[in-house]
Amino acid sequence: MPLGARSGAQTDAMIQQQKKRIVLFLPHRADPAEGVRASPDLLPLELLQIATLPDKHGYEVHVVDAMVHDDYEQRLMELCDGALCLGSSCILGFQVAHGARVARKIRERFPKLPIIWGGWFPSVHPEIYLREGIADAVGMGQGELVFWNVVQALENGTKLDDVPGLALWRDNRVVYTAHQAVVGFDEFPDCPWHLLDFERYVHWQNHPGKAKQRHRLPLPWGMPAGTQWRGFSYYSSYGCPEPCTFCCSPMVTGRRWKAIPGKLLAERLLECQERFKFNTVRFQDANFGVAEKRSNEFCQALIDNGSPFWWNATYEIETIARYKEASCDLLKDSKCHLVILGAEAGTKEQQERVKKNIDLDNHLGLALGRLYDRHIQTGCTWIIGYPGETRESMLGTIKLAALMKHRFPVSASDIFPFRAIPGTEDFDEAVKRGYKPPSSFDAWGDCLEYKLAYDDIGLP
């Protein structure tokens, strides 16, 4: 039986007739009251991903994105009336506070409506959602199958306790259901793109008004002046195999990495490009370039089809350093215009402590140089102020970041102050050293999302 299939053709036929409604809501990533808007090429991928199986089986799914729907509250109130459930997702930062505020209003208006939360912040801190009563369940980790199983349980009137991959509130405490195994991305159908009003995002990309667009990446150098920006974003993989102590991915994904094969990825994106006519793609993967063969197959498939769009993604420095020269050539020829790299620490000792283990002497400059020589822009991120980090270590990071900026002038060097992220080794270490984490949604919402909160974090 195909992944996500339900038994019984009559059941599917019944759903098709009844058209049970599912409402999905994405809170603001940045606070509009501060005149800030997240870059509008950041599509609501987290919602489209979990909509895949319900949409396939005939449910009436609606996506409401506060970034492009100014009337999102009115939409939600209308759509939630009689709905099967409301699903929402967030990451650390303003999205936490805004999502909680909206969820409270929905709960007050529709007290019996099941509310399901997912995303990495609820996954690592489910207790606050369950204790505060704005979630009936929190999905843990990969959400596609978990959410689909929740939908089926709600439809059939069965207990959520029997659905794997959930955090629930029972007897005044959090309880976890059975583990839900990670599933390969290629086993899911592509996103239900008909749910996306892409032109709304294109409008905001090109007409931001007075709002500052944060987390917006540089446009391709090769894009002719005056060209309308039509930016698309895409998830091609889940997870990351790296053990970094400052990142929550090891806990949330178990260091698993599941990716759509290169040729299939190209086929899906080429179909999307024919439909939406976008000219840039922003991969939202945590680590796009893990497998050199996959990267090569993707690039070659784009080249074979005329490379109709530019694209950017996150790669590891050690990945680019180990790639063959021919593989790097494929990046350029397929119109990869920007690679985001994480250096994160400028001394060998700090590299080892955060489990990044980049060969700073031999591989950092090699990786940046390979991309620089091919006219591929790079963005290199650094962090200072780790728990227990010495002043000398922080200065070492700043000096190395400045040196790389000097050697490769078009390579952005963005230096971030350390932020204690729940669900990470360094969060636990920070708490041991006296850090007092927030205890409310509003306080978590005030935790900086640097790329959304700062105007300039890069070296000049």
Coordinates of C-alpha atoms in Angstrom, one line a residue:
M1 CA 0.0 0.0 0.0
P2 CA 1.5 3.5 -0.9
L3 CA 2.8 5.7 1.9
G4 CA 0.0 7.5 3.6
A5 CA -2.7 5.5 1.9
R6 CA -5.9 4.7 3.9
S7 CA -7.7 1.4 3.7
G8 CA -11.1 1.3 2.1
A9 CA -12.1 3.1 -1.2
Q10 CA -15.4 4.0 0.4
T11 CA -13.7 6.0 3.1
D12 CA -11.9 8.1 0.5
A13 CA -15.1 8.6 -1.4
M14 CA -16.9 9.7 1.7
I15 CA -14.2 12.3 2.5
Q16 CA -14.4 13.6 -1.1
Q17 CA -18.1 14.1 -0.7
Q18 CA -17.9 15.7 2.8
K19 CA -14.8 17.8 2.1
K20 CA -13.6 18.0 5.7
R21 CA -11.8 21.3 6.1
I22 CA -8.2 21.6 7.5
V23 CA -6.9 25.0 8.3
L24 CA -3.1 25.7 8.3
F25 CA -1.7 28.9 9.7
L26 CA 1.9 30.4 9.6
P27 CA 2.4 33.2 12.1
H28 CA 4.5 36.3 11.3
R29 CA 8.2 35.6 11.3
A30 CA 9.0 39.2 12.0
D31 CA 7.0 41.9 13.9
P32 CA 5.2 44.2 11.4
A33 CA 4.7 46.7 14.2
E34 CA 8.5 47.3 14.0
G35 CA 8.2 47.9 10.2
V36 CA 9.8 44.5 9.4
R37 CA 8.8 41.8 7.0
A38 CA 10.5 38.5 6.3
S39 CA 11.8 38.1 2.8
P40 CA 8.8 37.1 0.7
D41 CA 10.5 34.3 -1.1
L42 CA 10.2 32.3 2.1
L43 CA 7.1 30.4 1.1
P44 CA 5.0 28.5 3.8
L45 CA 6.8 25.3 3.0
E46 CA 6.3 23.8 6.4
L47 CA 2.5 24.0 5.9
L48 CA 2.5 22.8 2.3
Q49 CA 4.6 19.8 3.3
I50 CA 2.1 18.6 5.9
A51 CA -0.8 19.4 3.6
T52 CA 0.5 16.9 1.0
L53 CA -1.3 13.7 2.2
P54 CA -4.6 15.3 3.4
D55 CA -4.9 17.1 0.1
K56 CA -4.1 13.9 -1.8
H57 CA -7.0 12.2 0.0
G58 CA -9.6 14.9 -0.7
Y59 CA -9.6 17.1 2.3
E60 CA -10.3 20.8 1.8
V61 CA -7.0 22.4 2.9
H62 CA -6.5 26.1 3.4
V63 CA -3.2 27.8 4.0
V64 CA -3.2 31.2 5.8
D65 CA 0.2 33.0 5.9
A66 CA 0.2 36.2 8.0
M67 CA 3.1 37.5 5.9
V68 CA 0.9 37.9 2.8
H69 CA -2.6 37.8 4.2
D70 CA -3.2 41.0 6.0
D71 CA -6.7 39.8 6.9
Y72 CA -5.4 36.6 8.4
E73 CA -7.4 36.8 11.6
Q74 CA -10.7 37.2 9.7
R75 CA -9.7 34.4 7.4
L76 CA -8.9 32.1 10.3
M77 CA -12.2 32.9 12.1
E78 CA -14.2 32.1 9.0
L79 CA -12.3 29.0 8.0
C80 CA -12.0 27.5 11.5
D81 CA -15.8 27.5 11.9
G82 CA -16.7 23.8 11.3
A83 CA -13.1 22.8 10.5
L84 CA -11.7 19.4 11.4
C85 CA -8.5 21.0 12.9
L86 CA -6.1 23.9 12.9
G87 CA -2.4 23.2 12.3
S88 CA 0.4 25.7 12.9
S89 CA 4.2 25.8 13.0
C90 CA 6.9 28.2 14.2
I91 CA 10.6 28.7 14.9
L92 CA 12.2 30.6 17.7
G93 CA 11.7 34.3 17.6
F94 CA 8.7 36.6 17.1
Q95 CA 6.8 33.7 15.4
V96 CA 6.5 32.0 18.8
A97 CA 4.8 35.0 20.4
H98 CA 2.6 35.8 17.4
G99 CA 1.5 32.2 16.9
A100 CA 0.5 31.9 20.6
R101 CA -1.5 35.1 20.5
V102 CA -3.5 34.0 17.5
A103 CA -4.0 30.4 18.8
R104 CA -5.5 31.9 22.0
K105 CA -8.0 33.8 20.0
I106 CA -8.9 30.7 18.0
R107 CA -9.2 28.6 21.2
E108 CA -11.5 31.2 22.8
R109 CA -13.7 31.4 19.7
F110 CA -13.7 27.6 19.0
P111 CA -12.9 25.8 22.3
K112 CA -13.6 22.4 20.8
L113 CA -11.5 22.8 17.7
P114 CA -8.4 20.6 17.8
I115 CA -5.2 22.6 17.5
I116 CA -2.0 20.8 16.4
W117 CA 1.4 22.4 16.6
G118 CA 4.6 21.4 14.9
G119 CA 8.0 22.9 13.8
W120 CA 11.3 22.8 15.6
F121 CA 10.5 25.1 18.5
P122 CA 7.3 23.3 19.6
S123 CA 9.1 20.0 19.0
V124 CA 11.8 20.8 21.6
H125 CA 9.5 22.7 24.0
P126 CA 6.1 21.1 23.8
E127 CA 5.2 21.6 27.4
I128 CA 4.5 25.3 27.2
Y129 CA 2.0 24.7 24.3
L130 CA 0.2 21.9 26.1
R131 CA 0.2 23.4 29.6
E132 CA -1.1 26.7 28.3
G133 CA -3.9 25.0 26.5
I134 CA -3.3 26.2 23.0
A135 CA -2.4 22.8 21.6
D136 CA -4.2 19.5 21.8
A137 CA -1.1 17.8 20.5
V138 CA 2.5 18.7 19.4
G139 CA 4.1 16.9 16.5
M140 CA 7.7 15.8 17.2
G141 CA 10.2 15.9 14.4
Q142 CA 9.2 15.1 10.8
G143 CA 5.6 16.2 10.4
E144 CA 4.2 14.8 7.2
L145 CA 3.1 11.4 8.4
V146 CA 2.5 12.5 12.0
F147 CA 0.0 15.2 10.9
W148 CA -1.7 12.8 8.4
N149 CA -2.1 10.2 11.2
V150 CA -3.6 12.9 13.4
V151 CA -6.0 13.9 10.7
Q152 CA -7.2 10.3 10.3
A153 CA -7.6 9.9 14.1
L154 CA -9.7 13.1 14.3
E155 CA -11.8 12.0 11.4
N156 CA -12.4 8.5 12.8
G157 CA -12.8 9.7 16.4
T158 CA -9.9 7.6 17.7
K159 CA -7.6 8.6 20.5
L160 CA -4.5 10.7 19.7
D161 CA -2.6 8.6 22.3
D162 CA -2.4 5.9 19.6
V163 CA -0.8 8.2 17.0
P164 CA 3.0 7.9 16.9
G165 CA 5.2 11.0 17.1
L166 CA 3.1 13.2 19.4
A167 CA 3.5 15.1 22.7
L168 CA 0.2 15.1 24.7
W169 CA -0.9 16.6 28.0
R170 CA -2.1 13.8 30.3
D171 CA -2.5 13.9 34.1
N172 CA -1.0 17.4 34.3
R173 CA 2.3 16.4 32.5
V174 CA 3.7 15.8 29.1
V175 CA 3.5 12.3 27.7
Y176 CA 5.0 11.1 24.5
T177 CA 3.5 8.6 22.1
A178 CA 5.4 5.9 20.2
H179 CA 8.3 7.1 18.0
Q180 CA 7.5 7.9 14.4
A181 CA 10.4 6.8 12.1
V182 CA 11.9 9.3 9.6
V183 CA 10.7 8.7 6.1
G184 CA 12.5 9.5 2.8
F185 CA 11.3 12.7 1.1
D186 CA 11.0 10.9 -2.2
E187 CA 8.3 8.7 -0.7
F188 CA 5.9 11.7 -0.4
P189 CA 4.1 13.3 -3.3
D190 CA 5.3 16.8 -4.2
C191 CA 3.7 19.7 -2.4
P192 CA 0.1 20.6 -3.3
W193 CA 1.2 23.8 -5.0
H194 CA -2.4 24.7 -6.0
L195 CA -2.8 25.8 -2.4
L196 CA -0.2 28.5 -2.9
D197 CA -1.1 31.9 -4.2
F198 CA 2.4 32.5 -5.5
E199 CA 1.6 35.9 -7.1
R200 CA 1.0 37.3 -3.6
Y201 CA 4.6 36.5 -2.7
V202 CA 5.9 38.0 -6.0
H203 CA 4.0 41.2 -5.3
W204 CA 5.6 41.6 -1.9
Q205 CA 9.0 40.7 -3.3
N206 CA 8.9 43.6 -5.7
H207 CA 6.7 46.0 -3.7
P208 CA 7.7 45.9 -0.1
G209 CA 6.5 49.3 0.7
K210 CA 8.1 50.9 3.7
A211 CA 8.7 47.6 5.4
K212 CA 12.3 46.4 5.7
Q213 CA 12.8 43.0 4.1
R214 CA 14.9 40.9 6.4
H215 CA 16.7 37.6 5.6
R216 CA 16.6 38.5 2.0
L217 CA 19.5 37.0 0.0
P218 CA 21.4 38.8 -2.7
L219 CA 20.0 38.5 -6.2
P220 CA 22.1 36.8 -8.8
W221 CA 24.8 38.9 -10.4
G222 CA 23.7 37.6 -13.8
M223 CA 20.1 38.8 -13.4
P224 CA 19.6 41.8 -15.8
A225 CA 18.7 45.1 -14.2
G226 CA 15.0 45.7 -14.1
T227 CA 14.1 42.1 -14.1
Q228 CA 11.1 41.3 -11.9
W229 CA 12.2 39.1 -9.0
R230 CA 10.2 35.9 -8.8
G231 CA 11.7 34.1 -5.9
F232 CA 10.7 30.5 -5.0
S233 CA 11.7 28.4 -2.1
Y234 CA 11.8 24.6 -1.7
Y235 CA 12.6 21.8 0.8
S236 CA 14.6 19.0 -0.9
S237 CA 15.8 17.2 2.3
Y238 CA 15.0 16.6 5.9
G239 CA 17.6 16.8 8.7
C240 CA 21.4 17.0 8.8
P241 CA 24.0 14.4 9.8
E242 CA 26.2 16.9 11.6
P243 CA 26.5 16.9 15.5
C244 CA 26.9 20.7 16.1
T245 CA 26.3 21.6 19.7
F246 CA 24.7 24.9 19.0
C247 CA 22.1 23.5 16.6
C248 CA 18.8 21.7 17.5
S249 CA 18.9 19.5 14.5
P250 CA 20.7 16.6 16.2
M251 CA 17.9 16.4 18.7
V252 CA 14.9 17.1 16.4
T253 CA 16.1 14.9 13.5
G254 CA 18.4 12.5 15.2
R255 CA 21.2 13.4 12.8
R256 CA 19.2 11.6 10.0
W257 CA 19.3 13.0 6.5
K258 CA 16.6 12.1 4.0
A259 CA 16.7 13.7 0.6
I260 CA 14.9 13.7 -2.7
P261 CA 17.2 12.1 -5.4
G262 CA 18.9 14.7 -7.6
K263 CA 17.1 13.8 -10.9
L264 CA 13.7 13.7 -9.3
L265 CA 14.4 17.0 -7.5
A266 CA 15.2 18.6 -10.8
E267 CA 12.1 17.2 -12.5
R268 CA 9.9 18.5 -9.7
L269 CA 11.4 21.9 -9.8
L270 CA 11.3 22.2 -13.6
E271 CA 7.6 21.4 -13.4
C272 CA 7.1 24.1 -10.7
Q273 CA 9.1 26.6 -12.8
E274 CA 6.9 25.9 -15.8
R275 CA 3.9 26.6 -13.6
F276 CA 5.1 29.6 -11.6
K277 CA 7.8 31.1 -13.9
F278 CA 10.1 31.8 -11.0
N279 CA 13.7 32.9 -11.7
T280 CA 15.4 32.1 -8.4
V281 CA 15.1 29.1 -6.0
R282 CA 16.1 29.3 -2.4
F283 CA 16.6 25.8 -0.9
Q284 CA 15.5 25.9 2.8
D285 CA 17.4 22.6 3.5
A286 CA 19.5 22.5 6.6
N287 CA 22.3 20.9 4.6
F288 CA 21.7 20.6 0.9
G289 CA 25.1 19.2 -0.3
V290 CA 25.6 16.2 1.9
A291 CA 25.8 13.8 -1.1
E292 CA 28.1 14.8 -4.0
K293 CA 26.4 12.4 -6.4
R294 CA 23.0 13.8 -5.7
S295 CA 24.3 17.4 -6.1
N296 CA 25.9 16.5 -9.4
E297 CA 22.8 14.7 -10.7
F298 CA 20.6 17.7 -9.8
C299 CA 23.0 20.2 -11.5
Q300 CA 23.4 18.1 -14.6
A301 CA 19.6 17.7 -15.0
L302 CA 19.2 21.5 -14.8
I303 CA 22.0 22.0 -17.3
D304 CA 20.4 19.5 -19.7
N305 CA 17.2 21.5 -19.5
G306 CA 18.8 24.9 -20.1
S307 CA 19.2 26.0 -16.5
P308 CA 16.1 28.1 -16.5
F309 CA 16.6 29.6 -13.0
W310 CA 19.3 30.6 -10.5
W311 CA 19.4 28.8 -7.2
N312 CA 21.1 28.9 -3.8
A313 CA 21.6 26.5 -1.0
T314 CA 23.5 25.7 2.2
Y315 CA 26.6 23.5 1.9
E316 CA 29.2 22.5 4.5
I317 CA 32.8 24.0 4.1
E318 CA 34.2 20.5 4.4
T319 CA 31.7 19.4 1.7
I320 CA 32.9 21.9 -0.8
A321 CA 36.5 21.2 0.1
R322 CA 36.1 17.4 -0.7
Y323 CA 34.1 17.9 -3.8
K324 CA 35.8 17.2 -7.1
E325 CA 36.6 20.2 -9.3
A326 CA 34.2 18.9 -11.9
S327 CA 31.4 18.9 -9.2
C328 CA 32.1 22.5 -8.4
D329 CA 32.0 23.3 -12.1
L330 CA 28.5 21.8 -12.2
L331 CA 27.4 24.2 -9.5
K332 CA 28.4 27.1 -11.6
D333 CA 27.1 25.8 -14.9
S334 CA 23.7 25.0 -13.4
K335 CA 23.4 28.6 -12.2
C336 CA 24.1 28.2 -8.6
H337 CA 24.6 31.9 -7.7
L338 CA 25.0 31.7 -3.9
V339 CA 26.2 29.1 -1.3
I340 CA 25.7 29.6 2.4
L341 CA 28.5 28.2 4.5
G342 CA 28.8 27.8 8.3
A343 CA 32.3 28.3 9.7
E344 CA 31.0 29.1 13.2
A345 CA 34.3 29.3 15.1
G346 CA 37.8 30.7 14.3
T347 CA 40.0 28.5 16.4
K348 CA 40.7 24.8 16.3
E349 CA 39.9 24.4 20.0
Q350 CA 36.5 26.0 19.6
Q351 CA 35.8 24.0 16.4
E352 CA 36.3 20.9 18.4
R353 CA 34.2 22.0 21.3
V354 CA 31.2 22.8 19.1
K355 CA 31.8 19.6 17.1
K356 CA 32.1 21.4 13.8
N357 CA 35.7 20.2 13.2
I358 CA 36.5 22.2 10.1
D359 CA 40.1 22.2 9.0
L360 CA 40.5 25.9 9.2
D361 CA 44.1 25.9 8.0
N362 CA 43.6 23.9 4.9
H363 CA 39.9 23.7 4.0
L364 CA 38.3 27.0 4.8
G365 CA 40.2 29.0 2.3
L366 CA 40.1 26.2 -0.2
A367 CA 36.3 26.0 -0.1
L368 CA 35.7 29.7 -0.3
G369 CA 38.3 30.0 -3.1
R370 CA 36.7 27.3 -5.2
L371 CA 33.4 29.2 -5.2
Y372 CA 35.0 32.6 -5.5
D373 CA 36.9 31.5 -8.6
R374 CA 33.7 30.4 -10.2
H375 CA 31.9 33.7 -9.4
I376 CA 29.6 32.0 -7.0
Q377 CA 28.8 34.3 -4.1
T378 CA 29.2 33.0 -0.6
G379 CA 27.8 33.8 2.8
C380 CA 29.9 32.6 5.7
T381 CA 28.5 32.6 9.2
W382 CA 30.4 32.8 12.5
I383 CA 29.4 32.7 16.1
I384 CA 31.1 34.3 19.2
G385 CA 30.2 34.0 22.8
Y386 CA 29.6 30.3 23.2
P387 CA 29.2 29.1 26.8
G388 CA 32.6 29.3 28.4
E389 CA 34.3 30.7 25.3
T390 CA 37.4 32.8 26.1
R391 CA 38.0 36.4 24.9
E392 CA 41.0 35.1 22.9
S393 CA 38.8 32.6 21.1
M394 CA 36.2 35.2 20.2
L395 CA 38.9 37.5 18.9
G396 CA 40.4 34.7 16.9
T397 CA 37.0 34.1 15.2
I398 CA 36.6 37.8 14.4
K399 CA 40.2 38.0 13.0
L400 CA 39.7 34.9 10.8
A401 CA 36.4 36.2 9.6
A402 CA 38.0 39.5 8.6
L403 CA 40.9 37.7 6.9
M404 CA 38.4 35.6 4.8
K405 CA 36.5 38.8 3.9
H406 CA 39.8 40.4 2.8
R407 CA 40.8 37.4 0.7
F408 CA 37.4 37.0 -0.8
P409 CA 35.7 40.4 -0.9
V410 CA 32.3 39.2 -2.2
S411 CA 32.1 36.6 0.5
A412 CA 29.8 37.9 3.3
S413 CA 31.2 37.3 6.8
D414 CA 28.3 37.4 9.2
I415 CA 29.2 37.3 12.9
F416 CA 26.4 36.4 15.3
P417 CA 26.4 36.6 19.1
F418 CA 25.7 33.1 20.5
R419 CA 22.0 32.4 21.2
A420 CA 21.0 29.6 23.5
I421 CA 18.6 27.5 21.5
P422 CA 16.5 24.9 23.4
G423 CA 17.1 21.4 22.3
T424 CA 20.8 21.9 21.9
E425 CA 23.9 20.8 23.9
D426 CA 24.9 24.4 24.3
F427 CA 21.5 25.4 25.7
D428 CA 22.0 22.9 28.5
E429 CA 25.5 24.1 29.1
A430 CA 24.3 27.7 29.2
V431 CA 21.7 26.9 31.8
K432 CA 24.4 25.1 33.9
R433 CA 26.4 28.3 33.7
G434 CA 23.5 30.5 35.0
Y435 CA 21.4 31.3 31.9
K436 CA 17.8 31.7 32.8
P437 CA 15.6 30.7 29.7
P438 CA 12.3 32.5 29.0
S439 CA 9.2 31.1 30.6
S440 CA 6.4 32.7 28.5
F441 CA 5.5 32.8 24.8
D442 CA 6.1 36.6 24.7
A443 CA 9.6 36.2 26.3
W444 CA 10.5 33.4 23.8
G445 CA 9.2 35.7 21.1
D446 CA 11.7 38.4 22.1
C447 CA 14.6 35.9 21.6
L448 CA 16.5 37.3 18.6
E449 CA 16.2 35.8 15.2
Y450 CA 19.3 37.6 14.1
K451 CA 18.6 37.6 10.3
L452 CA 15.2 39.1 11.1
A453 CA 16.1 41.4 13.9
Y454 CA 19.4 43.0 12.8
D455 CA 20.0 45.4 9.9
D456 CA 23.7 44.6 9.6
I457 CA 25.6 41.7 11.1
G458 CA 28.3 41.5 8.5
L459 CA 31.8 42.7 8.2
P460 CA 32.1 45.7 5.9

